[in-house]
Structure formats: C-alpha cells, structure tokens
Amino acid sequence: MQTPRASASAPQTPASAYYKNCDAARAAGAAPIHIGEPGYRPELDRNKDGVACE
C-alpha cells in the first residue's frame, strides 16, 4: 500500500497565521480572511460578519 504524497507544486497554507492588522494581512496577500481560515481574529472583523479585512 502506498502512502499519499503532497505535490511539490501545491501551495502550502500555514496551519496558523497572525497578522498584526489588516494592512499586514493585505501585504501578505491574505485578505480578506474568512472565519475559520488561518489568521482570522475577531479583532480584525470590524462588522462581525465572519470576514476580516474586507
């Protein structure tokens, strides 16, 4: 039985991320950040709709 391997060309998403603010998230290309995605924090979600740094 073979074990599955990750493709070398597949983009890697960090298991966790921290952005000081939305400017930092945008600079990293992570914005907007949806609830459940790495880097989402309620402090970045101004209108509390589940999407930070809109």
Short mmCIF file of N, CA, C and O in Angstrom, two decimals:
data_model
loop_
_atom_site.label_atom_id
_atom_site.label_comp_id
_atom_site.label_asym_id
_atom_site.label_seq_id
_atom_site.Cartn_x
_atom_site.Cartn_y
_atom_site.Cartn_z
N MET A 1 0.85 -1.17 0.00
CA MET A 1 0.00 0.00 0.00
C MET A 1 0.90 1.24 0.00
O MET A 1 1.81 1.34 0.79
N GLN A 2 0.62 2.18 -0.88
CA GLN A 2 1.40 3.39 -0.96
C GLN A 2 0.77 4.48 -0.10
O GLN A 2 -0.44 4.55 0.03
N THR A 3 1.63 5.33 0.47
CA THR A 3 1.13 6.46 1.24
C THR A 3 1.04 7.67 0.33
O THR A 3 1.90 7.87 -0.53
N PRO A 4 -0.01 8.48 0.47
CA PRO A 4 -0.15 9.67 -0.39
C PRO A 4 0.96 10.68 -0.11
O PRO A 4 1.40 10.84 1.03
N ARG A 5 1.41 11.33 -1.15
CA ARG A 5 2.44 12.35 -1.02
C ARG A 5 1.87 13.69 -1.46
O ARG A 5 1.07 13.76 -2.39
N ALA A 6 2.32 14.72 -0.81
CA ALA A 6 1.91 16.07 -1.19
C ALA A 6 2.68 16.47 -2.44
O ALA A 6 3.86 16.18 -2.58
N SER A 7 2.01 17.14 -3.33
CA SER A 7 2.65 17.62 -4.54
C SER A 7 3.59 18.77 -4.20
O SER A 7 3.27 19.65 -3.41
N ALA A 8 4.77 18.77 -4.82
CA ALA A 8 5.74 19.83 -4.57
C ALA A 8 5.24 21.18 -5.07
O ALA A 8 5.65 22.22 -4.59
N SER A 9 4.33 21.16 -6.04
CA SER A 9 3.83 22.42 -6.60
C SER A 9 2.57 22.93 -5.92
O SER A 9 2.10 24.00 -6.22
N ALA A 10 2.02 22.16 -5.01
CA ALA A 10 0.79 22.58 -4.32
C ALA A 10 1.11 23.70 -3.34
O ALA A 10 2.09 23.65 -2.61
N PRO A 11 0.29 24.75 -3.34
CA PRO A 11 0.54 25.84 -2.39
C PRO A 11 0.35 25.37 -0.96
O PRO A 11 -0.54 24.57 -0.68
N GLN A 12 1.19 25.83 -0.10
CA GLN A 12 1.13 25.45 1.31
C GLN A 12 0.49 26.56 2.11
O GLN A 12 0.92 27.70 2.06
N THR A 13 -0.55 26.24 2.85
CA THR A 13 -1.20 27.18 3.73
C THR A 13 -0.73 26.90 5.15
O THR A 13 -0.82 25.75 5.59
N PRO A 14 -0.22 27.91 5.83
CA PRO A 14 0.22 27.65 7.19
C PRO A 14 -0.95 27.23 8.07
O PRO A 14 -2.08 27.68 7.90
N ALA A 15 -0.68 26.35 9.02
CA ALA A 15 -1.73 25.89 9.91
C ALA A 15 -2.26 27.03 10.77
O ALA A 15 -3.41 27.03 11.15
N SER A 16 -1.40 27.99 11.04
CA SER A 16 -1.83 29.16 11.77
C SER A 16 -1.07 30.37 11.24
O SER A 16 0.01 30.24 10.68
N ALA A 17 -1.66 31.51 11.37
CA ALA A 17 -1.03 32.75 10.93
C ALA A 17 -1.47 33.85 11.87
O ALA A 17 -2.55 33.77 12.47
N TYR A 18 -0.65 34.87 11.99
CA TYR A 18 -1.01 36.02 12.81
C TYR A 18 -0.67 37.27 12.02
O TYR A 18 0.44 37.41 11.51
N TYR A 19 -1.63 38.15 11.90
CA TYR A 19 -1.42 39.44 11.26
C TYR A 19 -1.70 40.52 12.29
O TYR A 19 -2.75 40.52 12.93
N LYS A 20 -0.75 41.42 12.45
CA LYS A 20 -0.88 42.49 13.44
C LYS A 20 -2.11 43.34 13.16
O LYS A 20 -2.82 43.76 14.08
N ASN A 21 -2.37 43.58 11.87
CA ASN A 21 -3.53 44.38 11.47
C ASN A 21 -3.88 44.03 10.03
O ASN A 21 -3.22 43.20 9.40
N CYS A 22 -4.90 44.67 9.50
CA CYS A 22 -5.35 44.36 8.15
C CYS A 22 -4.34 44.80 7.10
O CYS A 22 -4.22 44.15 6.06
N ASP A 23 -3.59 45.85 7.36
CA ASP A 23 -2.54 46.25 6.41
C ASP A 23 -1.53 45.12 6.25
O ASP A 23 -1.08 44.82 5.14
N ALA A 24 -1.18 44.47 7.36
CA ALA A 24 -0.23 43.35 7.31
C ALA A 24 -0.84 42.16 6.57
O ALA A 24 -0.16 41.49 5.79
N ALA A 25 -2.11 41.89 6.78
CA ALA A 25 -2.78 40.79 6.09
C ALA A 25 -2.85 41.06 4.59
O ALA A 25 -2.59 40.16 3.77
N ARG A 26 -3.14 42.29 4.22
CA ARG A 26 -3.19 42.65 2.79
C ARG A 26 -1.81 42.53 2.16
O ARG A 26 -1.66 42.02 1.04
N ALA A 27 -0.78 42.99 2.87
CA ALA A 27 0.58 42.93 2.35
C ALA A 27 1.02 41.48 2.12
O ALA A 27 1.79 41.19 1.20
N ALA A 28 0.51 40.57 2.94
CA ALA A 28 0.84 39.15 2.80
C ALA A 28 -0.04 38.46 1.76
O ALA A 28 0.15 37.28 1.47
N GLY A 29 -1.01 39.18 1.21
CA GLY A 29 -1.91 38.60 0.23
C GLY A 29 -2.97 37.71 0.84
O GLY A 29 -3.56 36.88 0.16
N ALA A 30 -3.24 37.88 2.13
CA ALA A 30 -4.17 37.00 2.83
C ALA A 30 -5.58 37.57 2.95
O ALA A 30 -6.50 36.84 3.31
N ALA A 31 -5.76 38.84 2.71
CA ALA A 31 -7.07 39.47 2.90
C ALA A 31 -7.94 39.30 1.67
O ALA A 31 -7.43 39.29 0.56
N PRO A 32 -9.23 39.14 1.83
CA PRO A 32 -9.96 39.04 3.10
C PRO A 32 -9.75 37.67 3.74
O PRO A 32 -9.46 36.69 3.07
N ILE A 33 -9.93 37.64 5.05
CA ILE A 33 -9.76 36.41 5.82
C ILE A 33 -11.12 35.99 6.36
O ILE A 33 -11.75 36.73 7.11
N HIS A 34 -11.55 34.81 5.97
CA HIS A 34 -12.85 34.31 6.43
C HIS A 34 -12.70 33.55 7.74
O HIS A 34 -11.65 32.95 8.00
N ILE A 35 -13.76 33.56 8.52
CA ILE A 35 -13.75 32.85 9.79
C ILE A 35 -13.37 31.38 9.54
O ILE A 35 -13.83 30.78 8.57
N GLY A 36 -12.48 30.86 10.36
CA GLY A 36 -12.00 29.50 10.21
C GLY A 36 -10.70 29.41 9.42
O GLY A 36 -10.03 28.38 9.47
N GLU A 37 -10.33 30.46 8.70
CA GLU A 37 -9.08 30.46 7.95
C GLU A 37 -7.94 30.92 8.84
O GLU A 37 -8.16 31.69 9.79
N PRO A 38 -6.71 30.49 8.54
CA PRO A 38 -5.57 30.94 9.32
C PRO A 38 -5.45 32.47 9.30
O PRO A 38 -5.60 33.09 8.26
N GLY A 39 -5.26 33.04 10.47
CA GLY A 39 -5.10 34.48 10.58
C GLY A 39 -6.36 35.23 10.97
O GLY A 39 -6.29 36.41 11.34
N TYR A 40 -7.52 34.57 10.90
CA TYR A 40 -8.76 35.24 11.28
C TYR A 40 -8.76 35.49 12.78
O TYR A 40 -8.44 34.61 13.58
N ARG A 41 -9.09 36.72 13.15
CA ARG A 41 -9.31 37.08 14.55
C ARG A 41 -10.49 38.02 14.60
O ARG A 41 -10.63 38.89 13.73
N PRO A 42 -11.33 37.92 15.61
CA PRO A 42 -12.47 38.82 15.72
C PRO A 42 -12.06 40.29 15.74
O PRO A 42 -12.81 41.15 15.27
N GLU A 43 -10.87 40.58 16.25
CA GLU A 43 -10.41 41.96 16.31
C GLU A 43 -10.23 42.58 14.92
O GLU A 43 -10.26 43.80 14.77
N LEU A 44 -10.02 41.74 13.91
CA LEU A 44 -9.84 42.23 12.55
C LEU A 44 -11.16 42.29 11.78
O LEU A 44 -11.20 42.80 10.67
N ASP A 45 -12.22 41.78 12.37
CA ASP A 45 -13.53 41.73 11.73
C ASP A 45 -14.41 42.84 12.29
O ASP A 45 -15.15 42.65 13.25
N ARG A 46 -14.30 44.00 11.68
CA ARG A 46 -15.00 45.19 12.22
C ARG A 46 -16.50 45.02 12.37
O ARG A 46 -17.08 45.40 13.38
N ASN A 47 -17.16 44.49 11.35
CA ASN A 47 -18.62 44.41 11.40
C ASN A 47 -19.13 43.04 11.85
O ASN A 47 -20.33 42.76 11.80
N LYS A 48 -18.22 42.18 12.29
CA LYS A 48 -18.57 40.88 12.89
C LYS A 48 -19.42 40.02 11.95
O LYS A 48 -20.32 39.31 12.39
N ASP A 49 -19.07 40.03 10.65
CA ASP A 49 -19.81 39.23 9.68
C ASP A 49 -19.08 37.94 9.29
O ASP A 49 -19.51 37.22 8.41
N GLY A 50 -17.94 37.67 9.95
CA GLY A 50 -17.20 36.46 9.64
C GLY A 50 -16.13 36.65 8.58
O GLY A 50 -15.49 35.69 8.18
N VAL A 51 -15.94 37.88 8.12
CA VAL A 51 -14.92 38.18 7.13
C VAL A 51 -14.08 39.35 7.64
O VAL A 51 -14.58 40.46 7.80
N ALA A 52 -12.81 39.09 7.90
CA ALA A 52 -11.91 40.12 8.41
C ALA A 52 -11.17 40.80 7.26
O ALA A 52 -10.92 40.18 6.22
N CYS A 53 -10.83 42.03 7.45
CA CYS A 53 -10.02 42.80 6.49
C CYS A 53 -10.65 42.86 5.11
O CYS A 53 -10.00 42.65 4.09
N GLU A 54 -11.94 43.18 5.09
CA GLU A 54 -12.66 43.30 3.82
C GLU A 54 -12.23 44.52 3.07
O GLU A 54 -11.95 45.54 3.59
#
